[in-house]
JSON list of C-alpha atoms in Angstrom, two decimals:
[
{"chain": "A", "resi": 1, "resn": "MET", "atom": "CA", "xyz": [0.00, 0.00, 0.00]},
{"chain": "A", "resi": 2, "resn": "SER", "atom": "CA", "xyz": [1.48, 3.32, -1.03]},
{"chain": "A", "resi": 3, "resn": "SER", "atom": "CA", "xyz": [1.49, 6.41, 1.13]},
{"chain": "A", "resi": 4, "resn": "PHE", "atom": "CA", "xyz": [-1.01, 8.06, -1.23]},
{"chain": "A", "resi": 5, "resn": "GLN", "atom": "CA", "xyz": [-3.47, 5.16, -0.80]},
{"chain": "A", "resi": 6, "resn": "LEU", "atom": "CA", "xyz": [-3.05, 5.36, 2.97]},
{"chain": "A", "resi": 7, "resn": "TYR", "atom": "CA", "xyz": [-3.69, 9.10, 2.81]},
{"chain": "A", "resi": 8, "resn": "GLU", "atom": "CA", "xyz": [-6.88, 8.53, 0.77]},
{"chain": "A", "resi": 9, "resn": "ILE", "atom": "CA", "xyz": [-8.10, 5.90, 3.24]},
{"chain": "A", "resi": 10, "resn": "LEU", "atom": "CA", "xyz": [-7.45, 8.21, 6.21]},
{"chain": "A", "resi": 11, "resn": "VAL", "atom": "CA", "xyz": [-9.18, 11.18, 4.58]},
{"chain": "A", "resi": 12, "resn": "SER", "atom": "CA", "xyz": [-12.12, 9.00, 3.58]},
{"chain": "A", "resi": 13, "resn": "THR", "atom": "CA", "xyz": [-12.34, 7.51, 7.09]},
{"chain": "A", "resi": 14, "resn": "PHE", "atom": "CA", "xyz": [-12.47, 10.92, 8.75]},
{"chain": "A", "resi": 15, "resn": "ALA", "atom": "CA", "xyz": [-14.95, 12.29, 6.20]},
{"chain": "A", "resi": 16, "resn": "LEU", "atom": "CA", "xyz": [-17.24, 9.30, 6.82]},
{"chain": "A", "resi": 17, "resn": "TYR", "atom": "CA", "xyz": [-16.82, 9.61, 10.57]},
{"chain": "A", "resi": 18, "resn": "PHE", "atom": "CA", "xyz": [-17.72, 13.30, 10.68]},
{"chain": "A", "resi": 19, "resn": "PHE", "atom": "CA", "xyz": [-20.62, 12.83, 8.26]},
{"chain": "A", "resi": 20, "resn": "LEU", "atom": "CA", "xyz": [-22.02, 10.06, 10.47]},
{"chain": "A", "resi": 21, "resn": "ASP", "atom": "CA", "xyz": [-21.50, 12.22, 13.55]},
{"chain": "A", "resi": 22, "resn": "PHE", "atom": "CA", "xyz": [-23.40, 15.09, 11.89]},
{"chain": "A", "resi": 23, "resn": "ALA", "atom": "CA", "xyz": [-26.21, 12.73, 10.78]},
{"chain": "A", "resi": 24, "resn": "GLN", "atom": "CA", "xyz": [-26.49, 11.33, 14.30]},
{"chain": "A", "resi": 25, "resn": "MET", "atom": "CA", "xyz": [-27.07, 14.80, 15.69]},
{"chain": "A", "resi": 26, "resn": "LYS", "atom": "CA", "xyz": [-29.54, 15.70, 12.95]},
{"chain": "A", "resi": 27, "resn": "TYR", "atom": "CA", "xyz": [-31.65, 12.52, 13.31]},
{"chain": "A", "resi": 28, "resn": "GLY", "atom": "CA", "xyz": [-31.17, 11.99, 17.06]},
{"chain": "A", "resi": 29, "resn": "LEU", "atom": "CA", "xyz": [-29.39, 8.65, 16.71]},
{"chain": "A", "resi": 30, "resn": "GLU", "atom": "CA", "xyz": [-27.21, 7.13, 19.40]},
{"chain": "A", "resi": 31, "resn": "LEU", "atom": "CA", "xyz": [-24.29, 5.28, 17.85]},
{"chain": "A", "resi": 32, "resn": "SER", "atom": "CA", "xyz": [-21.16, 4.88, 19.95]},
{"chain": "A", "resi": 33, "resn": "ARG", "atom": "CA", "xyz": [-18.03, 6.69, 18.83]},
{"chain": "A", "resi": 34, "resn": "LEU", "atom": "CA", "xyz": [-16.18, 3.36, 18.63]},
{"chain": "A", "resi": 35, "resn": "PHE", "atom": "CA", "xyz": [-18.87, 1.91, 16.35]},
{"chain": "A", "resi": 36, "resn": "THR", "atom": "CA", "xyz": [-18.89, 5.02, 14.17]},
{"chain": "A", "resi": 37, "resn": "LEU", "atom": "CA", "xyz": [-15.10, 5.00, 13.86]},
{"chain": "A", "resi": 38, "resn": "SER", "atom": "CA", "xyz": [-14.98, 1.24, 13.19]},
{"chain": "A", "resi": 39, "resn": "PHE", "atom": "CA", "xyz": [-17.71, 1.51, 10.56]},
{"chain": "A", "resi": 40, "resn": "SER", "atom": "CA", "xyz": [-15.89, 4.40, 8.87]},
{"chain": "A", "resi": 41, "resn": "VAL", "atom": "CA", "xyz": [-12.59, 2.52, 8.77]},
{"chain": "A", "resi": 42, "resn": "ILE", "atom": "CA", "xyz": [-14.17, -0.66, 7.41]},
{"chain": "A", "resi": 43, "resn": "VAL", "atom": "CA", "xyz": [-16.09, 1.16, 4.68]},
{"chain": "A", "resi": 44, "resn": "ALA", "atom": "CA", "xyz": [-13.00, 3.15, 3.67]},
{"chain": "A", "resi": 45, "resn": "LEU", "atom": "CA", "xyz": [-10.92, -0.04, 3.51]},
{"chain": "A", "resi": 46, "resn": "CYS", "atom": "CA", "xyz": [-13.57, -1.84, 1.43]},
{"chain": "A", "resi": 47, "resn": "SER", "atom": "CA", "xyz": [-13.67, 0.75, -1.32]},
{"chain": "A", "resi": 48, "resn": "LEU", "atom": "CA", "xyz": [-12.67, 4.33, -1.99]},
{"chain": "A", "resi": 49, "resn": "ASN", "atom": "CA", "xyz": [-15.59, 4.67, -4.41]},
{"chain": "A", "resi": 50, "resn": "PRO", "atom": "CA", "xyz": [-17.66, 7.59, -3.07]},
{"chain": "A", "resi": 51, "resn": "PHE", "atom": "CA", "xyz": [-20.93, 6.12, -4.36]},
{"chain": "A", "resi": 52, "resn": "PHE", "atom": "CA", "xyz": [-20.24, 2.87, -2.48]},
{"chain": "A", "resi": 53, "resn": "GLN", "atom": "CA", "xyz": [-19.34, 4.77, 0.69]},
{"chain": "A", "resi": 54, "resn": "LEU", "atom": "CA", "xyz": [-22.41, 6.98, 0.50]},
{"chain": "A", "resi": 55, "resn": "THR", "atom": "CA", "xyz": [-24.61, 3.93, -0.07]},
{"chain": "A", "resi": 56, "resn": "CYS", "atom": "CA", "xyz": [-23.15, 2.20, 3.00]},
{"chain": "A", "resi": 57, "resn": "VAL", "atom": "CA", "xyz": [-23.62, 5.27, 5.19]},
{"chain": "A", "resi": 58, "resn": "LEU", "atom": "CA", "xyz": [-27.18, 5.83, 4.01]},
{"chain": "A", "resi": 59, "resn": "LEU", "atom": "CA", "xyz": [-28.06, 2.18, 4.59]},
{"chain": "A", "resi": 60, "resn": "LEU", "atom": "CA", "xyz": [-26.68, 2.43, 8.13]},
{"chain": "A", "resi": 61, "resn": "LEU", "atom": "CA", "xyz": [-28.70, 5.60, 8.80]},
{"chain": "A", "resi": 62, "resn": "ILE", "atom": "CA", "xyz": [-31.85, 4.10, 7.30]},
{"chain": "A", "resi": 63, "resn": "SER", "atom": "CA", "xyz": [-31.53, 0.92, 9.36]},
{"chain": "A", "resi": 64, "resn": "GLU", "atom": "CA", "xyz": [-30.94, 2.85, 12.59]},
{"chain": "A", "resi": 65, "resn": "ILE", "atom": "CA", "xyz": [-33.89, 5.18, 12.00]},
{"chain": "A", "resi": 66, "resn": "ASP", "atom": "CA", "xyz": [-36.08, 2.20, 11.05]},
{"chain": "A", "resi": 67, "resn": "ARG", "atom": "CA", "xyz": [-34.97, 0.30, 14.15]},
{"chain": "A", "resi": 68, "resn": "ARG", "atom": "CA", "xyz": [-35.79, 3.26, 16.38]},
{"chain": "A", "resi": 69, "resn": "ASP", "atom": "CA", "xyz": [-38.99, 4.57, 14.75]},
{"chain": "A", "resi": 70, "resn": "TYR", "atom": "CA", "xyz": [-40.28, 1.58, 12.74]},
{"chain": "A", "resi": 71, "resn": "ARG", "atom": "CA", "xyz": [-40.39, 3.75, 9.62]},
{"chain": "A", "resi": 72, "resn": "ILE", "atom": "CA", "xyz": [-38.05, 4.66, 6.79]},
{"chain": "A", "resi": 73, "resn": "PRO", "atom": "CA", "xyz": [-37.95, 8.39, 5.99]},
{"chain": "A", "resi": 74, "resn": "ASP", "atom": "CA", "xyz": [-39.00, 9.30, 2.46]},
{"chain": "A", "resi": 75, "resn": "VAL", "atom": "CA", "xyz": [-36.15, 11.79, 2.23]},
{"chain": "A", "resi": 76, "resn": "PHE", "atom": "CA", "xyz": [-33.79, 8.83, 1.76]},
{"chain": "A", "resi": 77, "resn": "THR", "atom": "CA", "xyz": [-35.80, 6.49, -0.42]},
{"chain": "A", "resi": 78, "resn": "LYS", "atom": "CA", "xyz": [-37.62, 8.87, -2.76]},
{"chain": "A", "resi": 79, "resn": "SER", "atom": "CA", "xyz": [-34.52, 10.94, -3.51]},
{"chain": "A", "resi": 80, "resn": "ALA", "atom": "CA", "xyz": [-32.44, 7.80, -4.11]},
{"chain": "A", "resi": 81, "resn": "ILE", "atom": "CA", "xyz": [-35.04, 6.37, -6.47]},
{"chain": "A", "resi": 82, "resn": "ALA", "atom": "CA", "xyz": [-35.32, 9.65, -8.39]},
{"chain": "A", "resi": 83, "resn": "ILE", "atom": "CA", "xyz": [-31.55, 10.00, -8.81]},
{"chain": "A", "resi": 84, "resn": "LEU", "atom": "CA", "xyz": [-31.06, 6.36, -9.78]},
{"chain": "A", "resi": 85, "resn": "VAL", "atom": "CA", "xyz": [-33.91, 6.44, -12.31]},
{"chain": "A", "resi": 86, "resn": "LEU", "atom": "CA", "xyz": [-32.25, 9.43, -13.96]},
{"chain": "A", "resi": 87, "resn": "VAL", "atom": "CA", "xyz": [-28.89, 7.65, -13.99]},
{"chain": "A", "resi": 88, "resn": "TYR", "atom": "CA", "xyz": [-30.31, 4.40, -15.43]},
{"chain": "A", "resi": 89, "resn": "ARG", "atom": "CA", "xyz": [-32.96, 5.85, -17.72]},
{"chain": "A", "resi": 90, "resn": "ASP", "atom": "CA", "xyz": [-31.48, 3.90, -20.68]},
{"chain": "A", "resi": 91, "resn": "GLU", "atom": "CA", "xyz": [-31.66, 0.50, -18.95]},
{"chain": "A", "resi": 92, "resn": "ARG", "atom": "CA", "xyz": [-35.24, -0.49, -19.68]},
{"chain": "A", "resi": 93, "resn": "ASP", "atom": "CA", "xyz": [-35.02, -3.97, -18.12]},
{"chain": "A", "resi": 94, "resn": "LEU", "atom": "CA", "xyz": [-33.92, -2.59, -14.77]},
{"chain": "A", "resi": 95, "resn": "LEU", "atom": "CA", "xyz": [-36.54, 0.15, -14.78]},
{"chain": "A", "resi": 96, "resn": "LEU", "atom": "CA", "xyz": [-39.31, -2.26, -15.80]},
{"chain": "A", "resi": 97, "resn": "LEU", "atom": "CA", "xyz": [-38.33, -4.71, -13.06]},
{"chain": "A", "resi": 98, "resn": "THR", "atom": "CA", "xyz": [-38.40, -1.88, -10.52]},
{"chain": "A", "resi": 99, "resn": "LEU", "atom": "CA", "xyz": [-41.77, -0.67, -11.80]},
{"chain": "A", "resi": 100, "resn": "PHE", "atom": "CA", "xyz": [-43.11, -4.24, -11.63]},
{"chain": "A", "resi": 101, "resn": "TRP", "atom": "CA", "xyz": [-41.86, -4.47, -8.03]},
{"chain": "A", "resi": 102, "resn": "PHE", "atom": "CA", "xyz": [-43.68, -1.25, -7.14]},
{"chain": "A", "resi": 103, "resn": "LEU", "atom": "CA", "xyz": [-46.95, -2.24, -8.78]},
{"chain": "A", "resi": 104, "resn": "VAL", "atom": "CA", "xyz": [-47.09, -5.71, -7.25]},
{"chain": "A", "resi": 105, "resn": "MET", "atom": "CA", "xyz": [-46.10, -4.65, -3.75]},
{"chain": "A", "resi": 106, "resn": "TYR", "atom": "CA", "xyz": [-48.30, -1.55, -3.61]},
{"chain": "A", "resi": 107, "resn": "THR", "atom": "CA", "xyz": [-51.23, -3.69, -4.77]},
{"chain": "A", "resi": 108, "resn": "LEU", "atom": "CA", "xyz": [-50.47, -6.24, -2.04]},
{"chain": "A", "resi": 109, "resn": "THR", "atom": "CA", "xyz": [-50.19, -3.56, 0.64]},
{"chain": "A", "resi": 110, "resn": "TYR", "atom": "CA", "xyz": [-53.49, -2.10, -0.46]},
{"chain": "A", "resi": 111, "resn": "PHE", "atom": "CA", "xyz": [-55.23, -5.39, 0.37]},
{"chain": "A", "resi": 112, "resn": "ALA", "atom": "CA", "xyz": [-52.96, -6.48, 3.24]},
{"chain": "A", "resi": 113, "resn": "PRO", "atom": "CA", "xyz": [-51.38, -3.37, 4.83]},
{"chain": "A", "resi": 114, "resn": "ALA", "atom": "CA", "xyz": [-49.55, -5.31, 7.55]},
{"chain": "A", "resi": 115, "resn": "LEU", "atom": "CA", "xyz": [-47.64, -7.40, 4.99]},
{"chain": "A", "resi": 116, "resn": "ILE", "atom": "CA", "xyz": [-44.76, -4.98, 4.37]},
{"chain": "A", "resi": 117, "resn": "GLY", "atom": "CA", "xyz": [-44.17, -1.31, 5.02]},
{"chain": "A", "resi": 118, "resn": "ARG", "atom": "CA", "xyz": [-44.23, 1.05, 2.08]},
{"chain": "A", "resi": 119, "resn": "GLY", "atom": "CA", "xyz": [-40.88, 2.48, 3.14]},
{"chain": "A", "resi": 120, "resn": "ASP", "atom": "CA", "xyz": [-39.42, -1.01, 2.81]},
{"chain": "A", "resi": 121, "resn": "ILE", "atom": "CA", "xyz": [-40.86, -1.25, -0.71]},
{"chain": "A", "resi": 122, "resn": "LYS", "atom": "CA", "xyz": [-39.16, 2.01, -1.70]},
{"chain": "A", "resi": 123, "resn": "LEU", "atom": "CA", "xyz": [-35.90, 0.94, -0.04]},
{"chain": "A", "resi": 124, "resn": "ILE", "atom": "CA", "xyz": [-35.84, -2.35, -1.96]},
{"chain": "A", "resi": 125, "resn": "ALA", "atom": "CA", "xyz": [-36.54, -0.44, -5.19]},
{"chain": "A", "resi": 126, "resn": "ALA", "atom": "CA", "xyz": [-33.61, 1.91, -4.47]},
{"chain": "A", "resi": 127, "resn": "LEU", "atom": "CA", "xyz": [-31.34, -1.06, -3.70]},
{"chain": "A", "resi": 128, "resn": "LEU", "atom": "CA", "xyz": [-32.47, -2.78, -6.89]},
{"chain": "A", "resi": 129, "resn": "LEU", "atom": "CA", "xyz": [-31.59, 0.31, -8.89]},
{"chain": "A", "resi": 130, "resn": "SER", "atom": "CA", "xyz": [-28.22, 0.65, -7.12]},
{"chain": "A", "resi": 131, "resn": "ASN", "atom": "CA", "xyz": [-27.42, -2.92, -8.21]},
{"chain": "A", "resi": 132, "resn": "GLY", "atom": "CA", "xyz": [-27.29, -1.44, -11.71]},
{"chain": "A", "resi": 133, "resn": "TYR", "atom": "CA", "xyz": [-24.19, 0.46, -10.58]},
{"chain": "A", "resi": 134, "resn": "PHE", "atom": "CA", "xyz": [-22.50, -2.22, -8.52]},
{"chain": "A", "resi": 135, "resn": "GLN", "atom": "CA", "xyz": [-23.42, -5.13, -10.83]},
{"chain": "A", "resi": 136, "resn": "LEU", "atom": "CA", "xyz": [-23.42, -7.55, -7.91]},
{"chain": "A", "resi": 137, "resn": "LEU", "atom": "CA", "xyz": [-25.87, -10.03, -9.45]},
{"chain": "A", "resi": 138, "resn": "ARG", "atom": "CA", "xyz": [-28.35, -10.16, -12.27]},
{"chain": "A", "resi": 139, "resn": "ASN", "atom": "CA", "xyz": [-31.17, -7.79, -11.38]},
{"chain": "A", "resi": 140, "resn": "SER", "atom": "CA", "xyz": [-33.81, -10.50, -10.99]},
{"chain": "A", "resi": 141, "resn": "ALA", "atom": "CA", "xyz": [-31.52, -12.60, -8.77]},
{"chain": "A", "resi": 142, "resn": "PHE", "atom": "CA", "xyz": [-30.70, -9.54, -6.69]},
{"chain": "A", "resi": 143, "resn": "LEU", "atom": "CA", "xyz": [-34.41, -8.77, -6.22]},
{"chain": "A", "resi": 144, "resn": "LEU", "atom": "CA", "xyz": [-35.09, -12.35, -5.13]},
{"chain": "A", "resi": 145, "resn": "GLY", "atom": "CA", "xyz": [-32.22, -12.10, -2.65]},
{"chain": "A", "resi": 146, "resn": "LEU", "atom": "CA", "xyz": [-33.64, -8.87, -1.22]},
{"chain": "A", "resi": 147, "resn": "ILE", "atom": "CA", "xyz": [-37.09, -10.40, -0.90]},
{"chain": "A", "resi": 148, "resn": "ALA", "atom": "CA", "xyz": [-35.60, -13.41, 0.92]},
{"chain": "A", "resi": 149, "resn": "LEU", "atom": "CA", "xyz": [-34.10, -11.09, 3.54]}
]
């Protein structure tokens, strides 16, 4: 590892740490400083890709808010979906799969509201669209994996 890579990892770690600290104050979360620092180091070591790091931080914030309040704020999910739809507007298969997911799940929640929260539906749609960037799995396999969780 070169000194420049180490410098990038340190800068990224501190940026993530202070962003998480700011977000904790804004949303009233209670994450320990050790956890926040450990999370920042691990994410910075995994990848220096800012989109990956932002996705990890947002997923942590979403899960903590959901754990505390039993709801997922629309400010995270709706903005992520809007941005990702603009980014992947040329990938019809991915957009159609996401639209299909929305239609089926919103229809199910109309008839059985306790089945799944609508915030969870939007979160899974945002994750499905982000798979277009990360190319972890085929989109249909990724959706099935998310549903299994």
